[in-house]
């Protein structure tokens, strides 16, 4: 059944459902997949795809059909692809309002798992965010639930745990194997968390800004106090935006700014002149050209280490 | 010559003496004063509520048995002295309550006597002047609602004490109320200015006054529905549901009295439909806190205050056929001696009727329009063409027959040349005919136009089912367009949703269904003229109406359908919703 009318009274929801003739989700949920072979697991986020592959191994077929060039959160799949999701044995959602299309698509409830449920009370809600535009995504705002939960490795572990639980439900005979793989992944993510925490410890004020409001969980996890800009690494900010940065620099002692990617030379030059150190912390929301989720997160940690060392040496 | 007329001054003095004597004679204990007329300006601020209260000197005279001097003047210093005494009275009988209905403690900040003449107030001018009391009621944090109540006639409910109150936020008037004996008025602190009528209607869904009784009567094809909303305080005067001296109503108490409240309204509302007494069904009895402004659905159960809660009662009176004459009579006079009802008969404009002891009955006569849901959607009943037939073409038979005949002739012909021609030409003609037969009789996928026609018809039939009013009719209507397991699934889904809406009260209607596009899908190995699959996108506009306002919804859907020609004709046998988007939703008052 569709369930995406936030704030609508139950009566109107019922009417809306009746407009779709009381869609028969229960029957759909009960339907099994007809083909043989390993269970098919679809995800709405890259990191979940990675977790599913790491934990499920060759026992599952993991699929993440979002095109590489598009933002998976704002991508709108066609009906063919939605039907592929509907026919999957398991659908893993990142939750926290990630993948907007899942609000409108009819996904079978019994086979769809929201991996953020365990930390629903820790989801950050942003109010009164500004609307802006960059890249192919068009005008958008970061208002509402902040979706990039996995940048806090402890929450990423919770999501991986939810993936493991869902896969065990699908493959109970492989429980021991799935648990063992999850524990390996958990160890890697925990080490990553400890590593970042050790770099940042006692010097959280070194980070003063982020290029984009996507680091809320990262910032909270490591006790940072960073101001969010709305800058893109390949789009030169205008004079007003540079003035805003200068004003912030006047107020803060920190000089490290988190960026989603390497910045273009013009931006790098301006930042260097102001003494700002760039730390590239990729949000890993799509399949990387090389490496994987954990390797990119390790690169993030190394970039942070480099930035902190540079800051400390001043 | 007659008697000389009495000088005017003497007459005046006599009259004054008489009035003074009457006043003094009537001066009685404070609980028996004639009437108290006060005016309050209630200023709502972030951390306190300030009430400026204008009290006429008459109140002081009446409450404290004040006597005029020989010039019929009440001395200013005497009035001042009684005004000081009156502060305790005001703090006792003027109640300001916060959002939760709990009383706020107040203090008297000042007494302003500037309006009183220095020489005192002549007893004829007791209502021409006022003493202004400023009372302060501090509170913690912003308040969502402020409730003002007064009981200035002390403990005697027989004589009304009337107060006109105006509520201000940031100096702008946001509400005005007339509060009678033991009455209360609640205002939301964020209410729009009172001169912005549209904003108020938007904000309150037409139910703008927390102290008033609201009544809506809907005359619909399947029922008469009466929705009533009244302050709990008002109802408690004639139907005691809150214990004496209690100021709040617990959830347990609400559950305990709900049936009794429903029964009271059901017993006191007599409805005749086309001359026959209709039996009342109590659909809902709800207790709403002040924060509820749209009474669309049952509120979460929680304790409410007697002073700012409202009771919502929905009664329905089933009609076997669309009513053409409706009589509604309110029997509970004088419990609820007057209330105005908005009446909505089918799609007619709103009309208004004031129920009162002289006119306790409203009568409506008219004719029921065509059911708009059916009228909007149903095409002619048998518009669906059957699957293409597998006819055997005459040409194929002809060729085959000719071929067979030529072959037979060839066997009998003696000459070599013609014999060979017959024996070659005959089988070729037979083979051609056979090939033609095989080609034309083999099953082929349905063509796009045919499929489109079938799909649109079945789609319409599915939505027609929503206009049906009972389970059996829903099933029968669905069965015209749907079969197999899907029929059962859709029936359960539709009935469950319709029941949910029915329990919530309100009139719902599908106004328009529009198929935006439909795409015939490749048959995936099931090539057949009597089955196909298609993907469709369509919009549905519907309205949901209650409490004098209308919610309009427009949703866009995409789904995949599987359709098969069964023994009963074309039927949808598979339905897989793909996506749903809300295109439009808005609410408006019904005029």
PDB file of C-alpha atoms in Angstrom, chain B residues 16-240:
ATOM      1  CA  UNK B  16     -34.617  60.760  41.329  1.00  0.00           C
ATOM      2  CA  UNK B  17     -35.924  60.069  44.793  1.00  0.00           C
ATOM      3  CA  UNK B  18     -38.134  57.362  43.442  1.00  0.00           C
ATOM      4  CA  UNK B  19     -35.345  55.735  41.481  1.00  0.00           C
ATOM      5  CA  UNK B  20     -32.969  56.014  44.389  1.00  0.00           C
ATOM      6  CA  UNK B  21     -35.550  54.445  46.632  1.00  0.00           C
ATOM      7  CA  UNK B  22     -36.016  51.614  44.193  1.00  0.00           C
ATOM      8  CA  UNK B  23     -32.306  51.122  43.854  1.00  0.00           C
ATOM      9  CA  UNK B  24     -31.801  51.112  47.558  1.00  0.00           C
ATOM     10  CA  UNK B  25     -34.777  48.872  48.070  1.00  0.00           C
ATOM     11  CA  UNK B  26     -33.513  46.472  45.520  1.00  0.00           C
ATOM     12  CA  UNK B  27     -29.992  46.592  46.791  1.00  0.00           C
ATOM     13  CA  UNK B  28     -29.516  43.028  47.876  1.00  0.00           C
ATOM     14  CA  UNK B  29     -26.678  40.620  48.450  1.00  0.00           C
ATOM     15  CA  UNK B  30     -24.083  40.694  45.797  1.00  0.00           C
ATOM     16  CA  UNK B  31     -25.395  37.587  44.163  1.00  0.00           C
ATOM     17  CA  UNK B  32     -28.617  39.249  43.130  1.00  0.00           C
ATOM     18  CA  UNK B  33     -27.459  42.306  41.210  1.00  0.00           C
ATOM     19  CA  UNK B  34     -29.426  43.045  38.041  1.00  0.00           C
ATOM     20  CA  UNK B  35     -26.739  42.703  35.448  1.00  0.00           C
ATOM     21  CA  UNK B  36     -23.046  43.261  35.030  1.00  0.00           C
ATOM     22  CA  UNK B  37     -21.786  44.644  31.737  1.00  0.00           C
ATOM     23  CA  UNK B  38     -18.046  44.680  31.372  1.00  0.00           C
ATOM     24  CA  UNK B  39     -15.632  45.152  28.548  1.00  0.00           C
ATOM     25  CA  UNK B  40     -12.266  43.404  28.415  1.00  0.00           C
ATOM     26  CA  UNK B  41      -9.242  43.902  26.204  1.00  0.00           C
ATOM     27  CA  UNK B  42      -7.020  40.867  26.425  1.00  0.00           C
ATOM     28  CA  UNK B  43      -3.441  41.435  25.267  1.00  0.00           C
ATOM     29  CA  UNK B  44      -1.567  38.208  24.558  1.00  0.00           C
ATOM     30  CA  UNK B  45       2.180  38.528  24.933  1.00  0.00           C
ATOM     31  CA  UNK B  46       5.025  36.038  25.061  1.00  0.00           C
ATOM     32  CA  UNK B  47       5.258  35.766  28.820  1.00  0.00           C
ATOM     33  CA  UNK B  48       2.090  37.307  30.165  1.00  0.00           C
ATOM     34  CA  UNK B  49      -1.493  38.118  29.393  1.00  0.00           C
ATOM     35  CA  UNK B  50      -2.655  41.573  30.292  1.00  0.00           C
ATOM     36  CA  UNK B  51      -6.354  42.178  30.721  1.00  0.00           C
ATOM     37  CA  UNK B  52      -7.693  45.723  30.710  1.00  0.00           C
ATOM     38  CA  UNK B  53     -11.137  45.457  32.177  1.00  0.00           C
ATOM     39  CA  UNK B  54     -13.628  48.315  32.143  1.00  0.00           C
ATOM     40  CA  UNK B  55     -16.146  47.960  34.948  1.00  0.00           C
ATOM     41  CA  UNK B  56     -19.058  50.348  35.302  1.00  0.00           C
ATOM     42  CA  UNK B  57     -19.454  52.087  38.654  1.00  0.00           C
ATOM     43  CA  UNK B  58     -22.893  50.500  38.728  1.00  0.00           C
ATOM     44  CA  UNK B  59     -21.222  47.157  39.465  1.00  0.00           C
ATOM     45  CA  UNK B  60     -19.484  48.624  42.502  1.00  0.00           C
ATOM     46  CA  UNK B  61     -22.734  50.178  43.705  1.00  0.00           C
ATOM     47  CA  UNK B  62     -24.603  46.942  43.282  1.00  0.00           C
ATOM     48  CA  UNK B  63     -22.036  44.586  44.655  1.00  0.00           C
ATOM     49  CA  UNK B  64     -21.193  46.666  47.732  1.00  0.00           C
ATOM     50  CA  UNK B  65     -24.509  48.330  48.577  1.00  0.00           C
ATOM     51  CA  UNK B  66     -23.127  51.777  48.063  1.00  0.00           C
ATOM     52  CA  UNK B  67     -25.448  54.660  48.870  1.00  0.00           C
ATOM     53  CA  UNK B  68     -25.480  57.997  47.076  1.00  0.00           C
ATOM     54  CA  UNK B  69     -25.240  61.230  48.998  1.00  0.00           C
ATOM     55  CA  UNK B  70     -28.029  63.722  49.169  1.00  0.00           C
ATOM     56  CA  UNK B  71     -27.214  64.950  45.664  1.00  0.00           C
ATOM     57  CA  UNK B  72     -27.516  61.398  44.361  1.00  0.00           C
ATOM     58  CA  UNK B  73     -23.827  61.344  43.779  1.00  0.00           C
ATOM     59  CA  UNK B  74     -21.547  58.446  44.547  1.00  0.00           C
ATOM     60  CA  UNK B  75     -18.388  60.036  45.827  1.00  0.00           C
ATOM     61  CA  UNK B  76     -15.206  59.387  43.928  1.00  0.00           C
ATOM     62  CA  UNK B  77     -13.220  58.400  47.015  1.00  0.00           C
ATOM     63  CA  UNK B  78     -15.945  55.961  47.995  1.00  0.00           C
ATOM     64  CA  UNK B  79     -15.886  54.402  44.533  1.00  0.00           C
ATOM     65  CA  UNK B  80     -12.131  54.224  44.704  1.00  0.00           C
ATOM     66  CA  UNK B  81     -12.321  52.440  48.017  1.00  0.00           C
ATOM     67  CA  UNK B  82     -14.788  49.878  46.634  1.00  0.00           C
ATOM     68  CA  UNK B  83     -12.744  49.464  43.481  1.00  0.00           C
ATOM     69  CA  UNK B  84      -9.864  48.362  45.725  1.00  0.00           C
ATOM     70  CA  UNK B  85     -12.169  45.862  47.353  1.00  0.00           C
ATOM     71  CA  UNK B  86     -13.439  44.766  43.943  1.00  0.00           C
ATOM     72  CA  UNK B  87     -10.016  43.543  42.903  1.00  0.00           C
ATOM     73  CA  UNK B  88     -10.490  40.390  44.974  1.00  0.00           C
ATOM     74  CA  UNK B  89     -13.802  39.788  43.267  1.00  0.00           C
ATOM     75  CA  UNK B  90     -12.244  40.137  39.832  1.00  0.00           C
ATOM     76  CA  UNK B  91      -9.368  37.815  40.616  1.00  0.00           C
ATOM     77  CA  UNK B  92     -11.839  35.277  41.904  1.00  0.00           C
ATOM     78  CA  UNK B  93     -14.371  35.410  39.105  1.00  0.00           C
ATOM     79  CA  UNK B  94     -12.351  36.376  36.033  1.00  0.00           C
ATOM     80  CA  UNK B  95     -10.455  33.335  34.814  1.00  0.00           C
ATOM     81  CA  UNK B  96      -7.647  33.243  32.289  1.00  0.00           C
ATOM     82  CA  UNK B  97      -6.523  29.820  31.194  1.00  0.00           C
ATOM     83  CA  UNK B  98      -3.575  28.644  29.169  1.00  0.00           C
ATOM     84  CA  UNK B  99      -3.368  26.061  26.401  1.00  0.00           C
ATOM     85  CA  UNK B 100      -4.011  23.135  28.728  1.00  0.00           C
ATOM     86  CA  UNK B 101      -7.073  24.799  30.232  1.00  0.00           C
ATOM     87  CA  UNK B 102      -5.400  25.346  33.623  1.00  0.00           C
ATOM     88  CA  UNK B 103      -6.021  28.673  35.347  1.00  0.00           C
ATOM     89  CA  UNK B 104      -3.278  31.241  35.421  1.00  0.00           C
ATOM     90  CA  UNK B 105      -2.692  33.189  38.615  1.00  0.00           C
ATOM     91  CA  UNK B 106      -3.228  36.887  38.174  1.00  0.00           C
ATOM     92  CA  UNK B 107      -2.549  40.099  39.999  1.00  0.00           C
ATOM     93  CA  UNK B 108      -4.171  43.504  39.743  1.00  0.00           C
ATOM     94  CA  UNK B 109      -1.548  45.855  38.432  1.00  0.00           C
ATOM     95  CA  UNK B 110      -3.520  49.093  38.535  1.00  0.00           C
ATOM     96  CA  UNK B 111      -6.894  50.733  38.989  1.00  0.00           C
ATOM     97  CA  UNK B 112      -7.588  53.688  36.755  1.00  0.00           C
ATOM     98  CA  UNK B 113     -10.312  56.060  37.947  1.00  0.00           C
ATOM     99  CA  UNK B 114      -9.593  58.851  35.492  1.00  0.00           C
ATOM    100  CA  UNK B 115     -12.935  58.392  33.812  1.00  0.00           C
ATOM    101  CA  UNK B 116     -14.783  59.276  37.024  1.00  0.00           C
ATOM    102  CA  UNK B 117     -15.704  62.949  37.574  1.00  0.00           C
ATOM    103  CA  UNK B 118     -14.027  64.635  40.514  1.00  0.00           C
ATOM    104  CA  UNK B 119     -17.351  65.423  42.140  1.00  0.00           C
ATOM    105  CA  UNK B 120     -18.395  61.795  41.915  1.00  0.00           C
ATOM    106  CA  UNK B 121     -20.797  59.881  39.681  1.00  0.00           C
ATOM    107  CA  UNK B 122     -24.427  60.768  39.602  1.00  0.00           C
ATOM    108  CA  UNK B 123     -26.534  57.666  40.010  1.00  0.00           C
ATOM    109  CA  UNK B 124     -28.068  58.217  36.596  1.00  0.00           C
ATOM    110  CA  UNK B 125     -24.586  58.111  35.124  1.00  0.00           C
ATOM    111  CA  UNK B 126     -23.483  54.876  36.740  1.00  0.00           C
ATOM    112  CA  UNK B 127     -23.378  53.219  33.348  1.00  0.00           C
ATOM    113  CA  UNK B 128     -21.813  56.177  31.586  1.00  0.00           C
ATOM    114  CA  UNK B 129     -18.413  55.852  33.249  1.00  0.00           C
ATOM    115  CA  UNK B 130     -15.996  53.083  33.912  1.00  0.00           C
ATOM    116  CA  UNK B 131     -13.206  52.067  36.202  1.00  0.00           C
ATOM    117  CA  UNK B 132     -10.353  50.400  34.410  1.00  0.00           C
ATOM    118  CA  UNK B 133      -8.630  47.497  36.122  1.00  0.00           C
ATOM    119  CA  UNK B 134      -5.417  46.181  34.659  1.00  0.00           C
ATOM    120  CA  UNK B 135      -4.736  42.563  35.544  1.00  0.00           C
ATOM    121  CA  UNK B 136      -1.604  40.657  34.706  1.00  0.00           C
ATOM    122  CA  UNK B 137      -1.369  36.899  34.247  1.00  0.00           C
ATOM    123  CA  UNK B 138       2.245  35.810  33.776  1.00  0.00           C
ATOM    124  CA  UNK B 139       2.909  32.433  32.170  1.00  0.00           C
ATOM    125  CA  UNK B 140       5.849  30.304  31.151  1.00  0.00           C
ATOM    126  CA  UNK B 141       6.674  30.392  27.456  1.00  0.00           C
ATOM    127  CA  UNK B 142       4.324  31.208  24.610  1.00  0.00           C
ATOM    128  CA  UNK B 143       0.724  30.066  24.797  1.00  0.00           C
ATOM    129  CA  UNK B 144      -1.072  28.479  21.886  1.00  0.00           C
ATOM    130  CA  UNK B 145      -4.525  29.193  23.265  1.00  0.00           C
ATOM    131  CA  UNK B 146      -6.011  31.604  25.729  1.00  0.00           C
ATOM    132  CA  UNK B 147      -9.364  31.023  27.358  1.00  0.00           C
ATOM    133  CA  UNK B 148     -11.287  33.770  29.106  1.00  0.00           C
ATOM    134  CA  UNK B 149     -14.234  33.027  31.312  1.00  0.00           C
ATOM    135  CA  UNK B 150     -16.183  35.134  33.757  1.00  0.00           C
ATOM    136  CA  UNK B 151     -18.710  34.515  36.442  1.00  0.00           C
ATOM    137  CA  UNK B 152     -19.409  38.054  37.540  1.00  0.00           C
ATOM    138  CA  UNK B 153     -22.790  37.282  38.932  1.00  0.00           C
ATOM    139  CA  UNK B 154     -21.064  35.292  41.595  1.00  0.00           C
ATOM    140  CA  UNK B 155     -22.718  31.961  42.091  1.00  0.00           C
ATOM    141  CA  UNK B 156     -26.178  32.810  40.807  1.00  0.00           C
ATOM    142  CA  UNK B 157     -26.638  31.510  37.306  1.00  0.00           C
ATOM    143  CA  UNK B 158     -30.104  32.985  36.881  1.00  0.00           C
ATOM    144  CA  UNK B 159     -28.966  36.491  36.064  1.00  0.00           C
ATOM    145  CA  UNK B 160     -26.480  36.856  33.258  1.00  0.00           C
ATOM    146  CA  UNK B 161     -23.369  38.909  33.617  1.00  0.00           C
ATOM    147  CA  UNK B 162     -22.215  39.864  30.166  1.00  0.00           C
ATOM    148  CA  UNK B 163     -18.749  40.644  28.969  1.00  0.00           C
ATOM    149  CA  UNK B 164     -17.513  41.846  25.630  1.00  0.00           C
ATOM    150  CA  UNK B 165     -13.939  40.772  25.125  1.00  0.00           C
ATOM    151  CA  UNK B 166     -11.464  41.669  22.419  1.00  0.00           C
ATOM    152  CA  UNK B 167      -8.224  39.750  22.114  1.00  0.00           C
ATOM    153  CA  UNK B 168      -5.062  41.417  20.817  1.00  0.00           C
ATOM    154  CA  UNK B 169      -1.699  40.114  19.701  1.00  0.00           C
ATOM    155  CA  UNK B 170       0.996  42.729  19.143  1.00  0.00           C
ATOM    156  CA  UNK B 171      -1.682  45.388  19.324  1.00  0.00           C
ATOM    157  CA  UNK B 172      -3.720  43.836  16.519  1.00  0.00           C
ATOM    158  CA  UNK B 173      -7.211  42.592  17.296  1.00  0.00           C
ATOM    159  CA  UNK B 174      -7.388  38.862  16.584  1.00  0.00           C
ATOM    160  CA  UNK B 175     -10.675  37.863  18.152  1.00  0.00           C
ATOM    161  CA  UNK B 176     -13.816  39.249  19.692  1.00  0.00           C
ATOM    162  CA  UNK B 177     -16.338  37.463  21.859  1.00  0.00           C
ATOM    163  CA  UNK B 178     -19.444  37.990  23.876  1.00  0.00           C
ATOM    164  CA  UNK B 179     -19.208  35.990  27.071  1.00  0.00           C
ATOM    165  CA  UNK B 180     -22.286  35.404  29.163  1.00  0.00           C
ATOM    166  CA  UNK B 181     -22.731  33.887  32.580  1.00  0.00           C
ATOM    167  CA  UNK B 182     -20.210  31.166  33.270  1.00  0.00           C
ATOM    168  CA  UNK B 183     -19.290  31.268  29.633  1.00  0.00           C
ATOM    169  CA  UNK B 184     -15.826  30.819  28.281  1.00  0.00           C
ATOM    170  CA  UNK B 185     -14.177  31.865  25.088  1.00  0.00           C
ATOM    171  CA  UNK B 186     -11.022  30.375  23.661  1.00  0.00           C
ATOM    172  CA  UNK B 187      -8.855  32.048  21.110  1.00  0.00           C
ATOM    173  CA  UNK B 188      -5.735  30.725  19.407  1.00  0.00           C
ATOM    174  CA  UNK B 189      -2.800  33.028  20.031  1.00  0.00           C
ATOM    175  CA  UNK B 190      -1.861  32.793  16.363  1.00  0.00           C
ATOM    176  CA  UNK B 191      -5.304  33.672  15.025  1.00  0.00           C
ATOM    177  CA  UNK B 192      -5.288  35.999  12.016  1.00  0.00           C
ATOM    178  CA  UNK B 193      -6.540  39.578  12.493  1.00  0.00           C
ATOM    179  CA  UNK B 194     -10.287  39.744  12.796  1.00  0.00           C
ATOM    180  CA  UNK B 195     -10.573  42.036   9.807  1.00  0.00           C
ATOM    181  CA  UNK B 196      -8.933  39.417   7.568  1.00  0.00           C
ATOM    182  CA  UNK B 197     -11.917  37.215   6.967  1.00  0.00           C
ATOM    183  CA  UNK B 198     -10.278  35.047   4.328  1.00  0.00           C
ATOM    184  CA  UNK B 199      -7.281  34.283   6.485  1.00  0.00           C
ATOM    185  CA  UNK B 200      -9.563  33.331   9.336  1.00  0.00           C
ATOM    186  CA  UNK B 201     -11.593  31.007   7.174  1.00  0.00           C
ATOM    187  CA  UNK B 202      -8.431  29.382   5.897  1.00  0.00           C
ATOM    188  CA  UNK B 203      -7.055  29.044   9.359  1.00  0.00           C
ATOM    189  CA  UNK B 204     -10.179  27.694  11.000  1.00  0.00           C
ATOM    190  CA  UNK B 205     -11.833  25.814   8.128  1.00  0.00           C
ATOM    191  CA  UNK B 206     -14.890  27.996   8.636  1.00  0.00           C
ATOM    192  CA  UNK B 207     -15.253  27.109  12.319  1.00  0.00           C
ATOM    193  CA  UNK B 208     -13.958  30.421  13.575  1.00  0.00           C
ATOM    194  CA  UNK B 209     -15.608  30.727  16.951  1.00  0.00           C
ATOM    195  CA  UNK B 210     -14.585  28.471  19.795  1.00  0.00           C
ATOM    196  CA  UNK B 211     -17.659  29.386  21.810  1.00  0.00           C
ATOM    197  CA  UNK B 212     -20.334  28.811  19.212  1.00  0.00           C
ATOM    198  CA  UNK B 213     -22.469  25.815  18.306  1.00  0.00           C
ATOM    199  CA  UNK B 214     -21.882  24.648  14.743  1.00  0.00           C
ATOM    200  CA  UNK B 215     -24.247  22.388  12.886  1.00  0.00           C
ATOM    201  CA  UNK B 216     -24.011  20.979   9.373  1.00  0.00           C
ATOM    202  CA  UNK B 217     -26.696  18.905   7.728  1.00  0.00           C
ATOM    203  CA  UNK B 218     -25.833  17.033   4.546  1.00  0.00           C
ATOM    204  CA  UNK B 219     -28.515  15.597   2.313  1.00  0.00           C
ATOM    205  CA  UNK B 220     -26.887  12.951   0.162  1.00  0.00           C
ATOM    206  CA  UNK B 221     -28.149  10.110  -2.027  1.00  0.00           C
ATOM    207  CA  UNK B 222     -27.505   7.441   0.605  1.00  0.00           C
ATOM    208  CA  UNK B 223     -27.988   9.298   3.854  1.00  0.00           C
ATOM    209  CA  UNK B 224     -28.751  12.415   5.824  1.00  0.00           C
ATOM    210  CA  UNK B 225     -25.829  13.368   8.012  1.00  0.00           C
ATOM    211  CA  UNK B 226     -25.869  15.791  10.899  1.00  0.00           C
ATOM    212  CA  UNK B 227     -22.515  17.016  12.166  1.00  0.00           C
ATOM    213  CA  UNK B 228     -22.603  19.067  15.362  1.00  0.00           C
ATOM    214  CA  UNK B 229     -19.807  20.808  17.157  1.00  0.00           C
ATOM    215  CA  UNK B 230     -20.370  22.566  20.437  1.00  0.00           C
ATOM    216  CA  UNK B 231     -18.285  23.730  23.378  1.00  0.00           C
ATOM    217  CA  UNK B 232     -18.008  21.105  26.094  1.00  0.00           C
ATOM    218  CA  UNK B 233     -18.894  23.808  28.604  1.00  0.00           C
ATOM    219  CA  UNK B 234     -22.132  24.506  26.743  1.00  0.00           C
ATOM    220  CA  UNK B 235     -23.095  20.847  26.531  1.00  0.00           C
ATOM    221  CA  UNK B 236     -22.229  20.258  30.156  1.00  0.00           C
ATOM    222  CA  UNK B 237     -24.976  22.667  31.193  1.00  0.00           C
ATOM    223  CA  UNK B 238     -27.694  20.413  29.866  1.00  0.00           C
ATOM    224  CA  UNK B 239     -25.938  17.071  29.669  1.00  0.00           C
ATOM    225  CA  UNK B 240     -23.598  16.759  32.610  1.00  0.00           C
TER     226      UNK B 240
END
